[in-house]
Short mmCIF file of C-alpha atoms in Angstrom, two decimals:
data_model
loop_
_atom_site.label_atom_id
_atom_site.label_comp_id
_atom_site.label_asym_id
_atom_site.label_seq_id
_atom_site.Cartn_x
_atom_site.Cartn_y
_atom_site.Cartn_z
CA UNK A 1 -83.59 27.17 3.54
CA UNK A 2 -83.58 30.12 1.17
CA UNK A 3 -85.21 29.76 -2.23
CA UNK A 4 -81.82 29.58 -3.84
CA UNK A 5 -80.96 26.35 -2.02
CA UNK A 6 -84.55 25.02 -2.28
CA UNK A 7 -84.23 25.14 -6.05
CA UNK A 8 -81.26 22.83 -5.77
CA UNK A 9 -83.56 20.04 -4.62
CA UNK A 10 -84.89 19.68 -8.18
CA UNK A 11 -81.46 19.07 -9.66
CA UNK A 12 -80.49 15.51 -10.47
CA UNK A 13 -78.05 13.80 -8.15
CA UNK A 14 -74.54 13.34 -9.47
CA UNK A 15 -72.70 10.06 -9.99
CA UNK A 16 -72.37 7.74 -7.03
CA UNK A 17 -69.00 8.03 -5.33
CA UNK A 18 -66.61 5.09 -5.53
CA UNK A 19 -65.97 5.13 -1.82
CA UNK A 20 -67.96 6.50 1.08
CA UNK A 21 -66.20 8.47 3.77
CA UNK A 22 -66.79 5.54 6.12
CA UNK A 23 -65.00 3.16 3.78
CA UNK A 24 -62.15 5.61 3.34
CA UNK A 25 -61.81 5.96 7.12
CA UNK A 26 -61.64 2.17 7.48
CA UNK A 27 -58.97 2.02 4.79
CA UNK A 28 -56.98 4.67 6.63
CA UNK A 29 -57.01 2.60 9.81
CA UNK A 30 -55.69 -0.43 7.93
CA UNK A 31 -52.91 1.53 6.23
CA UNK A 32 -51.79 3.63 9.17
CA UNK A 33 -48.97 1.22 10.05
CA UNK A 34 -47.25 1.69 6.70
CA UNK A 35 -45.87 5.13 5.91
CA UNK A 36 -45.36 4.63 2.13
CA UNK A 37 -48.84 3.18 1.73
CA UNK A 38 -50.27 5.98 3.87
CA UNK A 39 -48.79 8.62 1.58
CA UNK A 40 -50.34 6.90 -1.44
CA UNK A 41 -53.64 6.56 0.36
CA UNK A 42 -53.80 10.22 1.33
CA UNK A 43 -53.12 11.19 -2.27
CA UNK A 44 -55.98 8.93 -3.39
CA UNK A 45 -58.22 10.37 -0.69
CA UNK A 46 -57.58 13.90 -1.91
CA UNK A 47 -58.32 12.95 -5.51
CA UNK A 48 -61.50 11.12 -4.51
CA UNK A 49 -62.90 14.00 -2.47
CA UNK A 50 -61.69 16.86 -4.65
CA UNK A 51 -64.00 18.38 -7.23
CA UNK A 52 -67.74 18.96 -7.06
CA UNK A 53 -68.83 16.30 -9.57
CA UNK A 54 -69.68 13.80 -6.83
CA UNK A 55 -71.86 16.23 -4.85
CA UNK A 56 -75.60 16.74 -5.17
CA UNK A 57 -76.35 20.49 -5.48
CA UNK A 58 -78.13 20.60 -2.12
CA UNK A 59 -75.24 18.82 -0.39
CA UNK A 60 -72.81 21.36 -1.85
CA UNK A 61 -74.99 24.23 -0.62
CA UNK A 62 -75.20 22.77 2.90
CA UNK A 63 -71.47 22.05 3.08
CA UNK A 64 -70.64 25.58 1.93
CA UNK A 65 -72.98 26.92 4.60
CA UNK A 66 -71.00 24.88 7.13
CA UNK A 67 -67.72 26.08 5.61
CA UNK A 68 -68.70 29.71 6.24
CA UNK A 69 -69.29 28.90 9.91
CA UNK A 70 -65.98 27.04 10.12
CA UNK A 71 -64.16 30.02 8.57
CA UNK A 72 -65.68 32.15 11.34
CA UNK A 73 -64.77 29.83 14.19
CA UNK A 74 -61.29 29.01 12.92
CA UNK A 75 -60.39 32.68 12.51
CA UNK A 76 -61.83 33.57 15.92
CA UNK A 77 -59.75 30.94 17.72
CA UNK A 78 -56.68 31.77 15.65
CA UNK A 79 -57.01 35.41 16.69
CA UNK A 80 -57.45 34.39 20.33
CA UNK A 81 -54.50 32.00 20.30
CA UNK A 82 -52.02 33.71 18.00
CA UNK A 83 -53.26 37.21 17.18
CA UNK A 84 -53.54 36.40 13.47
CA UNK A 85 -55.95 34.98 10.91
CA UNK A 86 -55.90 31.45 9.52
CA UNK A 87 -53.32 30.90 6.73
CA UNK A 88 -54.14 33.02 3.68
CA UNK A 89 -53.97 30.08 1.28
CA UNK A 90 -57.12 28.74 2.98
CA UNK A 91 -59.12 31.88 2.19
CA UNK A 92 -59.47 31.01 -1.50
CA UNK A 93 -62.46 29.33 -3.08
CA UNK A 94 -62.40 26.16 -5.13
CA UNK A 95 -61.66 27.92 -8.41
CA UNK A 96 -59.01 30.28 -7.05
CA UNK A 97 -61.59 32.87 -6.04
CA UNK A 98 -59.95 35.32 -3.67
CA UNK A 99 -61.04 35.29 -0.05
CA UNK A 100 -61.25 38.32 2.21
CA UNK A 101 -59.25 39.10 5.35
CA UNK A 102 -61.40 39.42 8.47
CA UNK A 103 -61.45 42.61 10.52
CA UNK A 104 -60.96 42.94 14.25
CA UNK A 105 -58.18 40.45 14.97
CA UNK A 106 -55.76 41.87 17.55
CA UNK A 107 -52.36 42.58 16.04
CA UNK A 108 -50.55 41.58 19.20
CA UNK A 109 -49.79 38.58 21.36
CA UNK A 110 -52.62 37.00 23.30
CA UNK A 111 -53.57 38.12 26.81
CA UNK A 112 -54.93 34.74 27.79
CA UNK A 113 -53.66 32.62 30.66
CA UNK A 114 -51.86 29.36 29.88
CA UNK A 115 -55.04 27.41 30.62
CA UNK A 116 -57.29 29.52 28.39
CA UNK A 117 -54.62 29.60 25.68
CA UNK A 118 -54.51 25.81 25.71
CA UNK A 119 -58.27 25.69 25.08
CA UNK A 120 -57.98 28.27 22.30
CA UNK A 121 -55.19 26.35 20.54
CA UNK A 122 -56.93 22.99 20.93
CA UNK A 123 -60.23 24.21 19.50
CA UNK A 124 -58.46 26.22 16.78
CA UNK A 125 -56.75 23.10 15.48
CA UNK A 126 -60.10 21.29 15.25
CA UNK A 127 -61.80 24.19 13.47
CA UNK A 128 -58.89 24.60 11.05
CA UNK A 129 -59.08 20.87 10.27
CA UNK A 130 -62.82 21.29 9.58
CA UNK A 131 -62.06 24.09 7.10
CA UNK A 132 -59.52 21.94 5.28
CA UNK A 133 -61.80 18.90 5.27
CA UNK A 134 -64.84 20.74 3.92
CA UNK A 135 -62.77 22.45 1.24
CA UNK A 136 -61.37 19.06 0.17
CA UNK A 137 -64.84 17.52 -0.06
CA UNK A 138 -66.28 20.52 -1.93
CA UNK A 139 -63.33 20.81 -4.29
CA UNK A 140 -64.01 23.36 -7.02
CA UNK A 141 -67.42 24.14 -5.47
CA UNK A 142 -65.91 25.51 -2.24
CA UNK A 143 -66.72 29.16 -1.59
CA UNK A 144 -63.96 31.62 -0.65
CA UNK A 145 -63.73 33.13 2.81
CA UNK A 146 -66.20 36.01 3.14
CA UNK A 147 -65.66 39.27 5.01
CA UNK A 148 -66.00 38.58 8.74
CA UNK A 149 -66.12 40.96 11.68
CA UNK A 150 -64.21 39.60 14.68
CA UNK A 151 -63.99 42.91 16.55
CA UNK A 152 -66.76 45.55 16.44
CA UNK A 153 -69.43 42.83 16.17
CA UNK A 154 -68.41 41.55 19.60
CA UNK A 155 -68.71 45.08 20.95
CA UNK A 156 -72.30 45.27 19.68
CA UNK A 157 -73.15 41.82 21.03
CA UNK A 158 -71.66 42.69 24.44
CA UNK A 159 -73.63 45.93 24.75
CA UNK A 160 -76.85 44.16 23.80
CA UNK A 161 -76.24 41.30 26.24
CA UNK A 162 -75.46 43.72 29.10
CA UNK A 163 -78.57 45.73 28.27
CA UNK A 164 -80.71 42.59 28.39
CA UNK A 165 -79.12 41.42 31.64
CA UNK A 166 -79.62 44.75 33.46
CA UNK A 167 -82.90 45.78 31.86
CA UNK A 168 -81.52 49.20 30.98
CA UNK A 169 -79.54 50.70 28.11
CA UNK A 170 -75.84 49.88 28.59
CA UNK A 171 -72.70 50.86 26.70
CA UNK A 172 -69.80 48.87 28.12
CA UNK A 173 -66.63 50.74 28.99
CA UNK A 174 -64.18 49.20 28.30
CA UNK A 175 -65.85 47.53 25.36
CA UNK A 176 -66.35 43.77 25.20
CA UNK A 177 -63.15 42.35 23.72
CA UNK A 178 -62.99 38.52 23.62
CA UNK A 179 -59.20 38.62 23.32
CA UNK A 180 -58.63 40.74 26.43
CA UNK A 181 -58.82 38.10 29.18
CA UNK A 182 -59.96 34.57 29.94
CA UNK A 183 -63.56 35.34 30.89
CA UNK A 184 -64.11 37.57 27.87
CA UNK A 185 -62.67 34.83 25.65
CA UNK A 186 -65.03 32.24 27.14
CA UNK A 187 -67.98 34.58 26.56
CA UNK A 188 -66.92 35.12 22.95
CA UNK A 189 -66.57 31.39 22.34
CA UNK A 190 -70.00 30.82 23.91
CA UNK A 191 -71.60 33.03 21.28
CA UNK A 192 -70.47 30.62 18.55
CA UNK A 193 -70.21 27.10 19.93
CA UNK A 194 -73.84 26.34 20.74
CA UNK A 195 -74.83 27.79 17.38
CA UNK A 196 -72.40 25.54 15.52
CA UNK A 197 -73.70 22.41 17.23
CA UNK A 198 -77.37 23.23 16.57
CA UNK A 199 -76.56 24.22 12.98
CA UNK A 200 -75.04 20.83 12.17
CA UNK A 201 -77.92 19.06 13.93
CA UNK A 202 -80.44 21.03 11.88
CA UNK A 203 -78.63 20.52 8.58
CA UNK A 204 -78.48 16.73 8.95
CA UNK A 205 -81.95 16.27 7.46
CA UNK A 206 -80.92 18.18 4.32
CA UNK A 207 -77.90 16.04 3.42
CA UNK A 208 -78.47 13.43 0.72
CA UNK A 209 -75.12 11.61 0.65
CA UNK A 210 -74.91 9.18 3.59
CA UNK A 211 -71.12 9.32 3.67
CA UNK A 212 -71.25 13.09 4.01
CA UNK A 213 -73.99 12.73 6.62
CA UNK A 214 -71.68 10.54 8.70
CA UNK A 215 -68.87 13.08 8.44
CA UNK A 216 -71.27 15.89 9.41
CA UNK A 217 -72.32 13.87 12.45
CA UNK A 218 -68.68 13.52 13.43
CA UNK A 219 -68.14 17.27 13.13
CA UNK A 220 -71.32 17.83 15.15
CA UNK A 221 -69.88 15.68 17.93
CA UNK A 222 -66.68 17.75 17.95
CA UNK A 223 -68.68 20.99 18.10
CA UNK A 224 -70.67 19.50 20.97
CA UNK A 225 -67.44 18.76 22.87
CA UNK A 226 -66.30 22.33 22.29
CA UNK A 227 -69.62 23.76 23.47
CA UNK A 228 -69.60 21.55 26.57
CA UNK A 229 -66.07 22.61 27.46
CA UNK A 230 -66.86 26.33 27.13
CA UNK A 231 -70.12 26.00 29.04
CA UNK A 232 -68.33 24.14 31.84
CA UNK A 233 -65.69 26.86 32.11
CA UNK A 234 -68.38 29.53 32.28
CA UNK A 235 -70.32 27.59 34.92
CA UNK A 236 -67.17 27.26 37.03
CA UNK A 237 -66.89 31.06 36.91
CA UNK A 238 -70.62 31.79 36.99
CA UNK A 239 -70.55 33.71 40.26
CA UNK A 240 -67.72 36.06 39.26
CA UNK A 241 -68.18 39.70 38.31
CA UNK A 242 -68.63 40.17 34.57
CA UNK A 243 -67.75 43.10 32.33
CA UNK A 244 -66.23 44.94 35.32
CA UNK A 245 -69.73 45.66 36.56
CA UNK A 246 -70.70 45.02 40.19
CA UNK A 247 -74.27 44.47 39.01
CA UNK A 248 -73.46 41.69 36.57
CA UNK A 249 -72.24 38.17 37.20
CA UNK A 250 -70.99 35.77 34.55
CA UNK A 251 -74.19 33.71 34.73
CA UNK A 252 -76.24 36.87 34.04
CA UNK A 253 -74.29 37.74 30.90
CA UNK A 254 -74.30 34.15 29.64
CA UNK A 255 -78.05 34.01 30.19
CA UNK A 256 -78.43 37.29 28.31
CA UNK A 257 -76.35 36.02 25.36
CA UNK A 258 -78.57 32.96 25.29
CA UNK A 259 -81.70 35.14 25.42
CA UNK A 260 -80.33 37.28 22.59
CA UNK A 261 -79.77 34.24 20.39
CA UNK A 262 -83.23 32.98 21.26
CA UNK A 263 -84.78 36.35 20.42
CA UNK A 264 -83.22 36.80 16.99
CA UNK A 265 -83.71 33.20 15.82
CA UNK A 266 -87.50 33.27 16.13
CA UNK A 267 -90.33 32.31 18.44
CA UNK A 268 -89.13 28.82 19.39
CA UNK A 269 -87.35 28.50 22.73
CA UNK A 270 -84.19 26.54 21.94
CA UNK A 271 -81.46 28.17 23.98
CA UNK A 272 -80.45 28.41 27.62
CA UNK A 273 -77.64 29.66 29.82
CA UNK A 274 -75.27 27.61 31.95
CA UNK A 275 -77.35 27.71 35.14
CA UNK A 276 -80.87 26.83 36.21
CA UNK A 277 -82.58 27.59 39.49
CA UNK A 278 -81.69 25.14 42.25
CA UNK A 279 -84.59 23.04 43.58
CA UNK A 280 -83.32 23.82 47.08
CA UNK A 281 -83.91 27.28 48.45
CA UNK A 282 -80.91 29.57 48.99
CA UNK A 283 -78.54 27.23 47.17
CA UNK A 284 -76.27 28.22 44.32
CA UNK A 285 -77.83 27.78 40.86
CA UNK A 286 -77.57 24.28 39.42
CA UNK A 287 -75.52 23.59 36.31
CA UNK A 288 -76.95 23.44 32.81
CA UNK A 289 -73.97 22.22 30.83
CA UNK A 290 -75.93 20.74 27.94
CA UNK A 291 -78.99 22.61 26.62
CA UNK A 292 -81.47 19.95 25.49
CA UNK A 293 -85.18 19.47 24.95
CA UNK A 294 -87.42 17.35 27.23
CA UNK A 295 -86.12 14.20 25.52
CA UNK A 296 -82.50 15.06 26.22
CA UNK A 297 -81.88 15.84 22.53
CA UNK A 298 -79.82 18.73 21.25
CA UNK A 299 -81.85 21.53 19.72
CA UNK A 300 -81.79 21.95 15.96
CA UNK A 301 -81.75 25.23 14.08
CA UNK A 302 -82.68 25.92 10.49
CA UNK A 303 -80.23 27.73 8.25
CA UNK A 304 -82.37 30.87 8.50
CA UNK A 305 -82.23 30.72 12.30
CA UNK A 306 -78.45 30.34 12.26
CA UNK A 307 -78.11 33.24 9.84
CA UNK A 308 -80.24 35.45 12.09
CA UNK A 309 -77.86 34.80 14.98
CA UNK A 310 -74.52 35.26 13.20
CA UNK A 311 -75.93 38.32 11.42
CA UNK A 312 -77.01 39.64 14.86
CA UNK A 313 -80.55 40.06 13.60
CA UNK A 314 -79.62 41.11 10.08
CA UNK A 315 -81.72 39.89 7.18
CA UNK A 316 -80.95 36.81 5.11
CA UNK A 317 -79.34 37.77 1.81
CA UNK A 318 -78.10 41.04 3.32
CA UNK A 319 -75.83 40.11 6.21
CA UNK A 320 -74.61 41.96 9.23
CA UNK A 321 -73.05 41.17 12.58
CA UNK A 322 -70.18 38.72 12.19
CA UNK A 323 -70.74 38.57 8.38
CA UNK A 324 -71.14 42.24 7.33
CA UNK A 325 -71.73 41.35 3.66
CA UNK A 326 -73.38 38.00 4.31
CA UNK A 327 -72.09 34.48 3.84
CA UNK A 328 -70.84 33.16 0.54
CA UNK A 329 -72.80 30.46 -1.25
CA UNK A 330 -76.39 29.58 -2.02
CA UNK A 331 -77.54 29.68 1.61
CA UNK A 332 -76.95 33.22 2.82
#
């Protein structure tokens, strides 16, 4: 955590909430059969979660950190599926602070196949729901959408990954464009999904409110499903040519993206590609769908480690990569 968010630990916790998210979820299940009651319930839910008075300062900082990541993912999948950003009314912060339009979204229809488009739409809807949910919980404390780079940053990441994979300086031509075809889209999604899962896992220890912790665990599970789906698709295509280069296969580029994340986030080894060497000689590489430690547990990343990845090595408090001016909020 940065010193800004560390200082929040000394603040006093706010008033206990009337209902936990678990209790609210149970109430929803009971009311689902009655439309009039459901409308009333949803209105009560919004009022209960809106506003920052119920949040401890550290919880608000962590949730805003997550909101920045959800802005990034939701806009990426929206660009891939529809060629546009998420709805502009969702860019604003909790006190009508203006958000910023991302750069790099293709102003045209998607080039994805029906299968890849279905994945993009499915994941987009989840990520958009996460944005809405976090903004509702944060209320007036929600940060606005920051400037995000969904174009040139991918070009830089692609060149670096190809350079690592080949062991020589590479400038891809054509440039890496995650909206150009299915494989490029899967590579682009791979950059984000593992990071999102490890970010939520790492942030769990920082959350004070147990109801929020439960909701964060639920979001973590969704991000894990997303990551598993993307990793499976890449493994199924792992032997194909990547980046129009006869020297590179998909598994090489995925391994290089993993190595790049592992390099910028520090000395710890907490990343891996979608293949591992087969125990049998001359056999195709074995799958590595879920990157885990020796205990079969998902890796956890600190907020600083996550920032290093999404900033593509840029410094905390400065930004770079997918967040040219940094994230919004106390953890940036």
